[in-house]
XYZ file of C-alpha atoms in Angstrom:
693
model
C 60.513 79.334 233.093
C 56.960 78.804 231.749
C 56.028 79.252 228.311
C 54.991 82.806 228.628
C 58.170 83.806 229.955
C 60.043 81.925 227.683
C 57.905 83.886 224.534
C 58.822 87.488 226.666
C 62.854 86.355 227.055
C 63.296 85.713 223.218
C 60.782 88.119 221.887
C 58.515 85.269 220.097
C 55.607 86.244 217.963
C 53.712 82.761 217.194
C 50.125 82.191 216.072
C 47.688 80.124 217.874
C 48.765 76.900 215.597
C 52.326 77.919 215.876
C 52.030 77.995 219.288
C 50.455 74.478 219.817
C 53.097 73.180 217.727
C 56.134 74.582 219.827
C 54.752 72.935 222.999
C 54.021 69.439 221.232
C 57.036 67.939 223.433
C 56.103 64.356 224.510
C 54.948 61.054 221.898
C 54.609 60.939 218.479
C 53.597 64.363 216.886
C 53.170 64.968 212.845
C 53.046 68.839 212.159
C 51.491 69.426 208.642
C 52.910 72.910 207.570
C 51.659 74.649 204.342
C 54.046 76.738 202.113
C 55.124 79.995 203.810
C 53.740 79.225 207.400
C 56.867 79.383 209.109
C 57.851 76.008 209.441
C 61.677 76.119 210.219
C 61.158 79.216 212.684
C 58.598 76.660 214.601
C 61.035 73.587 214.599
C 63.588 75.900 215.835
C 61.714 77.455 218.296
C 60.492 74.214 219.763
C 63.923 72.791 220.449
C 64.306 76.094 222.427
C 61.212 75.260 224.350
C 62.612 71.857 225.010
C 65.510 73.204 226.548
C 64.619 76.191 228.598
C 60.797 75.271 229.217
C 61.048 71.548 229.636
C 64.657 71.640 230.863
C 65.577 68.585 228.810
C 69.467 68.289 228.267
C 70.178 69.224 224.512
C 72.361 66.149 224.189
C 69.310 64.179 224.080
C 67.650 65.475 221.180
C 68.481 64.924 217.940
C 67.338 66.772 214.973
C 67.142 65.393 211.365
C 66.643 66.906 208.010
C 67.091 66.116 204.335
C 70.564 68.265 203.116
C 73.553 69.357 204.764
C 72.879 72.746 204.227
C 69.492 72.647 205.657
C 71.047 71.211 208.854
C 73.732 74.049 209.058
C 71.066 76.533 208.470
C 68.920 75.223 211.026
C 71.709 75.120 213.742
C 72.791 78.644 212.696
C 68.985 79.891 213.258
C 69.026 78.404 216.410
C 72.204 79.994 217.326
C 70.933 83.455 216.295
C 67.806 82.986 218.770
C 69.041 81.172 221.529
C 72.835 81.157 221.651
C 76.175 79.628 220.697
C 76.222 77.661 223.677
C 73.081 75.772 223.441
C 73.275 75.404 219.621
C 76.869 73.317 220.181
C 75.333 71.014 222.579
C 72.693 70.242 220.237
C 72.992 67.947 217.493
C 71.769 68.767 213.561
C 72.573 65.924 210.935
C 70.799 64.544 207.643
C 69.824 61.032 208.068
C 72.839 59.888 206.234
C 75.163 61.541 208.668
C 73.245 59.545 211.382
C 73.820 56.172 209.732
C 77.428 57.120 209.153
C 77.480 57.413 212.961
C 75.909 54.276 213.451
C 78.381 52.264 211.147
C 81.311 53.987 213.276
C 79.826 53.022 216.319
C 79.239 49.533 215.185
C 83.102 49.434 214.190
C 84.083 50.825 217.910
C 81.819 48.107 219.734
C 82.676 45.020 217.457
C 86.075 45.861 216.381
C 84.961 44.960 212.801
C 86.270 47.082 209.779
C 83.145 48.483 207.725
C 83.136 48.823 203.850
C 85.047 52.054 202.490
C 82.632 54.693 201.808
C 82.893 55.226 197.813
C 83.005 59.213 198.177
C 84.691 59.684 195.007
C 82.050 60.657 192.354
C 84.015 59.890 189.644
C 84.881 56.661 190.627
C 81.667 55.721 191.234
C 81.119 56.988 187.721
C 83.654 54.830 186.398
C 82.399 51.684 187.886
C 78.926 52.015 186.522
C 80.335 52.572 183.066
C 82.485 49.669 183.344
C 79.855 47.094 184.094
C 77.320 48.932 181.749
C 80.068 48.921 178.758
C 80.423 45.014 180.254
C 76.631 44.319 179.993
C 75.763 46.204 176.415
C 79.268 46.580 174.848
C 78.583 50.564 174.236
C 80.190 53.358 176.242
C 78.031 54.725 178.641
C 76.991 58.540 177.978
C 76.986 61.077 180.805
C 72.986 61.083 180.592
C 73.168 57.341 180.969
C 75.334 57.275 184.015
C 73.205 59.825 185.879
C 69.891 57.626 184.724
C 71.844 54.528 186.314
C 72.840 56.834 189.369
C 69.427 57.931 190.001
C 67.464 54.177 189.593
C 69.991 52.424 191.956
C 69.420 55.634 194.371
C 65.667 54.729 194.049
C 65.980 51.042 194.652
C 67.888 51.366 197.451
C 65.971 54.095 199.202
C 62.627 52.126 198.378
C 63.804 49.161 199.852
C 63.038 46.869 196.433
C 63.881 43.475 195.832
C 62.596 40.408 193.809
C 59.779 41.162 191.720
C 59.583 44.957 192.932
C 62.951 45.091 191.365
C 62.464 43.654 188.222
C 59.909 46.456 187.577
C 62.547 49.067 187.410
C 63.219 50.029 184.167
C 66.173 52.276 182.291
C 66.201 52.417 178.553
C 68.705 50.484 176.608
C 69.950 48.077 179.673
C 68.802 45.533 181.513
C 68.762 47.056 184.950
C 68.081 44.232 187.276
C 70.988 42.579 185.807
C 72.904 45.637 186.109
C 72.056 46.184 189.623
C 72.810 43.388 190.765
C 76.399 43.574 189.264
C 76.799 46.957 190.497
C 76.229 45.533 194.401
C 78.490 42.727 193.752
C 81.383 44.933 192.468
C 80.954 47.046 195.391
C 80.831 44.299 197.855
C 83.754 42.534 196.209
C 86.009 46.056 196.518
C 84.666 46.284 200.078
C 83.002 49.540 199.200
C 79.666 51.143 200.273
C 78.099 53.932 198.184
C 76.211 56.664 200.001
C 73.068 54.951 199.909
C 74.514 51.678 201.107
C 75.253 53.558 204.514
C 71.348 53.556 205.292
C 71.002 50.011 204.230
C 74.095 48.892 206.474
C 73.237 51.176 209.492
C 69.196 49.509 209.136
C 71.067 45.926 209.105
C 73.084 46.807 212.144
C 69.853 48.402 214.060
C 68.317 45.004 213.496
C 70.794 42.429 213.925
C 72.712 44.322 217.070
C 70.012 45.195 219.643
C 72.821 46.500 221.948
C 73.705 49.114 219.325
C 70.110 50.329 219.127
C 69.402 50.368 222.755
C 72.644 52.234 223.180
C 71.467 55.094 220.454
C 67.836 54.869 222.038
C 69.251 55.667 225.756
C 71.580 58.794 224.312
C 68.526 60.118 222.215
C 65.309 60.617 224.062
C 63.802 63.275 221.470
C 63.722 63.225 217.724
C 63.088 65.968 215.233
C 62.624 65.537 211.645
C 62.586 68.082 209.471
C 61.285 68.093 205.435
C 59.463 64.793 206.119
C 57.970 64.446 202.818
C 61.332 64.457 201.022
C 62.325 61.300 203.483
C 62.496 57.885 201.895
C 61.152 54.814 202.908
C 64.408 53.255 204.312
C 64.943 56.719 206.268
C 61.481 56.362 207.552
C 62.010 52.932 208.822
C 65.630 53.832 210.595
C 64.009 56.850 212.434
C 61.066 54.386 213.463
C 63.480 51.965 214.951
C 65.381 55.063 216.563
C 62.378 56.612 218.034
C 60.780 53.329 218.805
C 61.485 53.121 222.694
C 60.908 57.076 223.725
C 58.523 57.246 220.877
C 59.046 61.303 221.454
C 58.889 61.652 217.643
C 58.183 65.246 216.221
C 57.933 65.275 212.503
C 57.274 68.394 210.339
C 56.484 68.417 206.492
C 53.680 68.513 204.031
C 52.853 65.906 201.669
C 51.209 68.611 199.118
C 54.980 70.012 198.626
C 56.440 66.058 198.055
C 58.366 66.751 194.806
C 61.181 64.261 194.697
C 59.596 60.668 193.845
C 62.318 60.013 191.483
C 64.603 60.327 194.337
C 62.530 57.919 196.315
C 60.585 60.501 198.564
C 57.766 58.668 200.202
C 55.037 61.083 201.266
C 52.910 57.966 202.337
C 54.978 58.091 205.802
C 52.776 61.038 206.396
C 49.296 59.970 205.431
C 49.706 56.784 207.384
C 51.741 58.245 210.364
C 48.590 58.161 212.571
C 48.049 54.672 211.644
C 51.653 53.239 212.484
C 51.407 55.676 215.693
C 47.587 55.159 216.594
C 48.195 57.652 219.727
C 49.401 60.302 217.443
C 48.700 63.782 217.216
C 48.407 65.652 213.942
C 48.644 69.448 213.998
C 48.165 71.785 211.623
C 50.202 75.144 210.341
C 47.696 76.567 207.530
C 48.747 80.428 207.654
C 50.544 81.478 204.723
C 52.742 84.609 205.618
C 54.160 84.888 202.375
C 51.674 85.257 199.503
C 48.955 87.494 198.502
C 45.137 86.575 199.068
C 44.810 85.787 195.223
C 47.933 83.344 195.189
C 46.936 81.522 197.997
C 43.235 81.251 197.133
C 44.468 79.648 193.756
C 47.129 77.164 195.025
C 44.887 76.074 197.842
C 41.971 75.339 195.458
C 44.329 73.639 192.952
C 45.595 71.256 195.574
C 42.609 70.199 197.462
C 41.772 68.197 194.134
C 44.444 65.893 195.212
C 43.644 62.231 196.885
C 46.332 61.295 198.737
C 46.695 63.982 201.433
C 45.666 65.285 204.689
C 42.264 67.483 204.982
C 43.980 70.762 205.335
C 43.300 74.291 203.752
C 46.058 76.982 203.023
C 44.851 80.921 204.426
C 46.240 83.872 203.557
C 47.346 86.684 206.086
C 49.143 89.394 203.414
C 45.879 91.065 202.236
C 44.785 91.219 198.825
C 46.958 91.945 195.800
C 46.939 91.747 192.358
C 45.112 88.818 190.232
C 46.663 85.782 188.629
C 47.820 87.108 185.058
C 47.942 84.838 182.064
C 50.389 85.165 179.279
C 48.648 83.834 175.827
C 51.330 82.916 173.286
C 50.900 81.200 170.494
C 53.749 78.395 170.646
C 57.224 77.768 172.800
C 58.953 79.927 170.183
C 56.580 82.988 171.269
C 56.932 82.075 174.618
C 60.872 82.646 174.207
C 60.582 86.087 172.870
C 58.070 87.060 175.602
C 60.515 86.008 178.425
C 63.081 87.423 176.398
C 60.915 91.049 176.453
C 60.497 90.596 180.004
C 63.905 89.902 181.355
C 65.742 93.146 178.764
C 65.729 95.919 181.316
C 64.005 93.791 184.322
C 64.177 95.363 187.981
C 61.574 93.558 189.859
C 62.736 90.389 191.505
C 61.451 87.673 188.762
C 61.522 83.869 189.185
C 60.897 82.133 185.915
C 60.227 78.490 187.207
C 59.992 75.391 184.836
C 59.661 71.724 185.164
C 63.110 70.424 184.254
C 66.511 71.619 183.111
C 65.649 71.247 179.350
C 62.676 73.886 179.385
C 65.140 76.703 179.771
C 67.920 75.803 177.058
C 65.879 77.525 174.307
C 65.550 80.404 176.565
C 69.141 80.565 177.586
C 70.180 80.240 174.313
C 68.238 83.352 173.316
C 69.105 85.498 176.244
C 72.797 84.590 175.639
C 72.350 85.912 171.923
C 70.886 88.963 172.783
C 73.170 89.898 175.564
C 70.334 90.124 177.975
C 71.434 89.301 181.665
C 69.892 86.694 183.754
C 70.893 84.411 186.720
C 70.641 80.606 186.677
C 72.514 78.264 188.811
C 74.754 75.852 187.082
C 72.386 73.560 184.630
C 73.441 69.692 184.287
C 74.392 69.281 180.806
C 72.967 65.820 180.676
C 70.696 67.111 177.691
C 73.701 67.035 175.404
C 74.847 63.679 176.140
C 71.279 62.210 175.968
C 70.525 59.136 173.667
C 67.890 61.158 171.509
C 70.382 64.278 170.994
C 73.246 61.958 170.390
C 71.037 60.249 167.822
C 69.862 63.450 165.770
C 73.110 64.732 165.728
C 74.792 61.797 164.631
C 72.101 61.664 161.642
C 73.023 65.091 160.803
C 76.970 64.171 160.795
C 76.471 61.282 158.380
C 74.439 63.080 156.397
C 77.481 65.445 156.178
C 79.899 62.370 155.897
C 77.834 59.534 154.179
C 80.897 57.658 153.658
C 81.194 57.366 157.462
C 80.378 53.417 158.112
C 81.249 53.926 161.886
C 78.035 56.459 162.113
C 75.876 54.610 160.009
C 76.142 51.459 162.268
C 75.177 54.108 164.984
C 71.796 54.954 163.262
C 70.705 52.670 160.600
C 68.539 50.568 162.913
C 66.692 53.920 164.279
C 65.516 54.869 160.687
C 62.882 52.402 159.861
C 64.309 50.892 156.694
C 64.460 47.381 157.458
C 68.240 46.909 157.372
C 69.617 43.713 158.933
C 72.610 43.846 161.059
C 74.542 41.582 158.852
C 73.772 43.716 155.715
C 74.392 47.084 157.837
C 77.884 45.510 158.547
C 78.570 44.719 154.916
C 77.542 48.329 153.884
C 79.828 49.881 156.589
C 82.820 47.823 155.197
C 81.896 48.858 151.519
C 83.934 51.835 149.901
C 80.578 53.464 148.731
C 78.038 54.990 150.867
C 76.119 52.453 152.862
C 72.442 53.840 151.991
C 73.791 53.554 148.464
C 75.064 49.975 148.750
C 72.110 48.554 150.283
C 69.821 50.781 147.799
C 71.390 48.293 145.061
C 71.896 45.187 147.245
C 70.067 41.969 145.688
C 69.988 40.657 149.290
C 67.779 43.721 150.501
C 64.401 43.255 149.952
C 62.658 45.790 147.640
C 61.068 47.725 149.872
C 64.323 48.251 152.392
C 65.906 49.376 148.852
C 63.336 51.823 148.419
C 63.643 53.709 151.838
C 67.409 53.931 151.609
C 66.842 55.665 148.340
C 64.373 57.846 150.344
C 66.420 58.191 152.849
C 69.283 59.219 150.501
C 67.182 62.037 149.355
C 66.273 63.020 153.083
C 70.077 63.302 153.806
C 70.679 65.559 150.970
C 67.663 68.003 151.646
C 68.542 68.341 155.260
C 71.854 69.801 154.836
C 70.287 72.582 152.956
C 67.326 73.780 155.357
C 67.299 75.570 158.430
C 68.230 73.388 161.622
C 64.777 73.170 163.120
C 63.503 71.850 159.742
C 66.210 69.215 159.635
C 65.150 68.037 162.996
C 61.918 68.176 162.171
C 62.622 65.812 159.247
C 64.712 63.384 160.997
C 61.993 62.756 163.737
C 58.451 63.002 161.651
C 59.981 61.499 157.747
C 63.155 59.621 158.493
C 61.527 57.056 160.827
C 63.283 58.422 164.022
C 60.317 59.278 165.643
C 58.739 55.886 164.965
C 62.004 54.161 166.762
C 61.490 56.276 169.814
C 57.771 55.432 169.847
C 58.372 51.768 169.678
C 60.951 51.806 172.574
C 58.396 54.278 174.853
C 61.500 56.854 174.171
C 61.174 60.466 175.578
C 60.300 62.743 172.415
C 60.668 66.098 174.494
C 64.360 66.537 173.942
C 63.765 66.302 169.888
C 61.193 69.269 170.486
C 64.118 71.020 172.506
C 66.344 70.553 169.925
C 64.153 71.698 167.354
C 63.622 74.654 169.072
C 67.108 75.496 169.097
C 67.616 74.745 165.644
C 65.042 77.563 165.102
C 67.916 79.919 165.609
C 70.331 78.339 163.073
C 70.496 78.487 159.350
C 71.571 75.017 159.020
C 72.113 71.941 160.838
C 75.904 72.081 160.999
C 75.408 75.340 162.430
C 73.167 73.542 165.060
C 76.150 71.497 165.784
C 78.678 73.992 166.659
C 75.808 76.076 168.824
C 75.156 72.666 171.065
C 78.717 72.867 171.922
C 78.865 76.522 172.909
C 75.531 76.208 174.329
C 76.880 73.169 176.854
C 79.793 75.178 177.900
C 77.523 78.000 179.078
C 75.175 76.001 180.841
C 77.961 74.086 182.735
C 79.379 77.385 183.633
C 76.144 78.902 184.777
C 75.327 82.495 185.612
C 75.242 83.387 189.181
C 75.299 87.248 189.248
C 73.569 87.760 192.577
C 72.631 91.119 191.560
C 70.748 90.515 188.660
C 66.813 90.431 189.415
C 65.736 88.079 186.223
C 66.219 84.170 187.595
C 65.588 81.194 186.098
C 65.061 77.914 187.774
C 63.581 74.522 187.871
C 60.515 74.511 190.408
C 62.647 71.478 192.333
C 65.263 73.964 192.579
C 63.021 76.962 193.730
C 61.748 74.730 196.780
C 61.891 76.798 199.915
C 62.523 80.131 197.978
C 60.341 82.571 197.193
C 60.302 85.327 195.035
C 58.421 88.762 194.448
C 57.282 88.066 191.110
C 56.744 84.243 189.716
C 56.188 83.423 185.879
C 55.602 79.477 185.100
C 56.549 78.737 181.263
C 55.737 75.413 179.431
C 52.587 75.107 181.131
C 50.919 72.332 179.079
C 49.392 69.066 179.104
C 52.641 66.837 178.416
C 55.079 69.444 179.500
C 53.685 70.468 183.140
C 52.425 68.095 183.828
C 54.642 65.591 182.247
C 52.118 62.794 181.994
C 48.253 62.861 182.502
C 46.462 59.615 183.952
C 44.198 57.390 181.518
C 40.424 57.037 182.194
C 40.528 54.699 184.489
C 44.146 55.338 186.046
C 46.231 52.562 188.242
C 47.404 53.628 191.456
C 51.148 53.924 189.836
C 49.579 56.391 187.515
C 47.445 57.978 189.918
C 50.700 58.771 192.061
C 52.487 60.292 189.292
C 49.747 62.223 188.172
C 49.482 63.477 191.725
C 53.157 64.185 192.228
C 53.185 66.453 189.052
C 50.081 68.269 190.479
C 52.154 68.867 193.633
C 55.295 69.864 191.359
C 53.127 72.680 189.948
C 51.119 73.406 193.471
C 54.996 74.120 194.980
C 55.797 76.407 191.679
C 52.665 78.376 192.369
C 53.475 78.981 196.284
C 56.872 80.395 195.354
C 54.978 83.811 194.528
C 54.651 86.592 197.123
C 52.802 89.369 195.160
C 52.586 88.592 191.382
C 51.927 85.083 189.922
C 51.785 84.791 185.737
C 51.083 81.318 183.679
C 52.157 81.460 180.045
C 49.157 79.318 178.204
C 49.728 78.199 174.818
C 46.903 79.093 171.851
C 48.773 76.195 169.416
C 46.478 73.304 169.112
C 47.956 70.244 171.458
C 49.234 72.662 173.657
C 46.109 73.236 176.070
C 46.347 73.093 179.836
C 44.247 71.443 182.308
C 46.379 73.045 185.255
C 46.267 76.539 183.833
C 42.740 76.548 183.553
C 41.871 75.552 187.116
C 43.814 78.319 188.737
C 43.483 81.297 186.462
C 40.381 83.211 186.385
C 37.741 82.483 183.583
C 38.168 84.699 180.429
C 35.836 87.342 179.327
C 34.533 88.110 176.149
C 32.688 91.400 175.188
C 32.455 92.056 179.208
C 30.412 89.076 179.578
C 31.974 86.197 181.685
C 32.680 82.785 180.100
C 32.504 79.891 182.194
C 34.895 77.047 181.879
C 33.246 73.710 181.667
C 34.244 71.717 184.797
C 36.773 69.400 184.400
C 35.345 66.310 184.896
C 32.874 67.255 182.046
C 35.943 68.298 179.441
C 37.866 65.600 177.291
C 41.182 65.890 177.634
C 43.831 65.070 175.081
C 44.545 61.702 176.966
C 40.454 60.733 177.111
C 40.378 61.754 173.359
C 43.237 59.585 172.545
C 42.170 56.449 174.804
C 38.539 56.991 172.765
C 40.190 56.837 169.324
C 42.423 53.842 170.842
C 39.487 51.619 171.267
C 39.053 51.136 167.448
C 42.012 49.716 166.874
C 41.260 45.813 167.235
C 42.700 42.701 165.860
C 41.998 42.581 162.080
C 41.830 46.369 161.755
C 43.443 48.073 158.444
C 45.683 50.813 159.287
C 47.970 53.424 158.258
C 51.298 54.843 159.455
C 52.899 57.539 158.726
C 56.129 55.747 158.589
C 55.602 52.004 157.674
C 52.766 52.434 155.510
C 49.735 50.516 155.337
C 49.031 47.185 157.836
C 47.204 44.863 159.634
C 46.582 44.747 163.532
C 47.386 41.204 164.584
C 46.961 41.263 168.231
C 46.616 43.928 171.262
C 47.875 43.544 174.649
C 46.812 46.763 176.518
C 48.237 49.534 174.523
C 50.733 47.470 172.350
C 50.008 46.246 169.278
C 51.678 43.872 166.909
C 50.951 44.943 163.405
C 51.873 43.192 160.119
C 52.691 45.929 157.545
C 52.288 45.248 153.822
C 55.972 45.762 153.318
C 56.233 42.098 155.399
C 57.775 44.349 158.479
C 56.000 43.163 161.915
C 56.208 46.039 164.283
C 55.255 46.562 167.974
C 53.495 50.065 168.141
C 52.145 52.197 171.133
C 48.829 52.469 169.662
C 48.412 55.976 172.178
C 51.319 57.144 171.490
C 51.158 57.007 167.397
C 47.789 58.507 167.631
C 49.038 61.576 169.904
C 52.064 61.965 167.485
C 49.589 61.782 164.353
C 51.340 58.944 163.093
C 48.716 56.516 162.722
C 44.970 56.293 161.303
C 42.511 53.962 160.378
C 42.953 53.016 156.539
C-alpha cells in the first residue's frame, strides 16, 4: 500500500505540512505544532502509516505521552481510525509507565527485588509531615506539604545535585536538608516514590547495558507526544532508549511549555538539532481552531519570546470578531462584571485565570447570587496557606486577646520588636500579652509603644468591614513588612481582602472561609452549564467558543516581570509567563475578551500588546512601543538606585532609619528605634512602604 492508497482507504484529509510529518518515519524528527494544528491527528495517522505503508510490526513501536488520560485517548483515537486489532498490538504509555516496566524487567533479569512503590498519597504526605515537624518543630499545613512535594518532584526531574540543590528554596524550611532526609527515609524503608521510578530506571539503563540493549531490540520506533512538557530526566531516558535505532519522533511546541514548576524542559526542543545534528525539524503552522483576529494577535504576541524556533501561526477559519476589552476600575468591579456575564449565559464561555486563587472571589460571588457555573474541583491550599493562617490567627487573637498560644504564633510577625523570651513570659501571664508587654520594664520604649498601638488596632479591626480589617493587618499592623522581609507572596492577602469585601465583620469572614473551602473542594461540574471557570494550565488542550481572560495585570498575569537587565533565570521565568498567556489566548475559537483595569498599579503590558489601540473621538491613538514605555518594574528599579549606604529613609512600619549596607536589592537598615532590619528595597517601594526622608 502506498501513501495515496493509504489516504484513500482511511478517508484522510491532510494539508501539506501534515502529510510531510506523517511520512517522516526514519531518523530523529522534531515536529513543532502550533495550537489547533491537528497534532494528535497527525501523530495517530503517522502510527497508521508506519503499520500499513511501511509495514513495521506494531510491537516495535512505543508511543509515550504525558498523562495516562492522554495515552488512553490516543489509543482510542487510533482504534477508531484503524481498528481495535491494530490498536491492541501498539503500546501507548506514560514515561513513568515505561520506567515502571524497566524496573520490573530488571527484577526478572537479576532476581533482585526493587524498592516498593509508595502509591498511597496519604502515606507520602504523612512522611513529609513527619520530616518537616522533626526539622521545624511545627506541624505542616496542607499547603506546605504540597509545596514540598512540588519541590521534590522538581529536583528529581531536573536531576539537581550539590550546589544546584542548595539553590532550591521553600519558605520556612531548609529544603536541601529536608530533601536529603526525605530521600534517606525512603531508602531506609525500601520505598520509592513516582519520581524515583525514573531515577532508578535511568540508573538501570546506565549500569546494566544488556537490559538497555534488550529494550532497544524490542522497540525500533519511538514517538513522544507533548514533548514540551517532558522533564530533563525523561528526555535523558528517551535519548538512551532511542540511541540504537535513532528513530525518534518528538511532537510538541516550546511556545506551549507552561509547566516549569513541574520541571518541564522545553530546552530539549530548542536544542534538538544540536543533540541530533542530522535531525529534521518540521512545522505544522496552520491553526484550524480560531479566527484570523485571534490567531494574528496570539502569533504577534509570542514572536517576542527569544527562546523558540522561528515559526508563525496561520489562520484557516477566516475572519471573526475583533478582540474585545472589558475595561473595569479594579478587581471588585471585575467580579461584578463576570457575574453579570454568567447570569443567563447561553454561549459556551470560559473564564481563564493564572491560578486557582484568582477564582475564589468570583466563585464566592456566584454562589451568593445563585448563578450556575462549571468549575473542576479546585485545590483548597489557599485556606491552609501560611499567609491566610497568619491573618486569620490575628483576627482570632483580636477576638480573644488572652489566648497565649495564638499570641506565640503571631507576635514576631507584627513588627513590634518583641523578643521570644518576653513573648513566652507574656503568654504565661494571666493578662492580655500585649497589655503585659506594654507595661513590662524589660521591653524597650519603642516596643511598649508598638504594643499599645497594636492593642488599638486589635480593637478597631473587630468593628470594621472584613476587607478593611485585612488591609489594616497587612498595611498598618506590620504583617505586610514581615512578608516583605521574607520575600513572601502578598497575593493571598489581596484575595483574602477581596473575599472580605462581602462580609460585614472579620468574624463573619472566618465563617465564610470555612464554607467556601467546602464549596471549592466539592467543585461544580454540571456538564450542561456553559459558563466555565478554569486555570489556563487546566485549559491546555481544550477549546471554547468564547474566552475571557481575567486578572490580566502586571504582577497577576504575568506573575513576575523581568528587571531592566534580567538574568537568564529571570528571562526564562518571564518567557514562561508569556507562553502561559499565549496558551490562554489560543483556547478561544470565535471570541476573545480581556479584562483590563483602570486603577493605578494594575496596568498590563500583555494586554497592550494584543488589544487593538484605543480610539478617542474617532482618532486612532498609537500606543507607545513597549521598549520606550517604562514599566512599573523599570520605574521601581530607577527609584531603588537612590537608596545607597548612608541614605536616610522612612519606612511606613518601622519609622525613620539609616541604610547601612546594600547587597543587590537587599538593604540593611538601622532604624532610629534601635532595630536593625533587612529589607528588599524594590518590594518595599512597590508596596509604597518606603520613601526617602
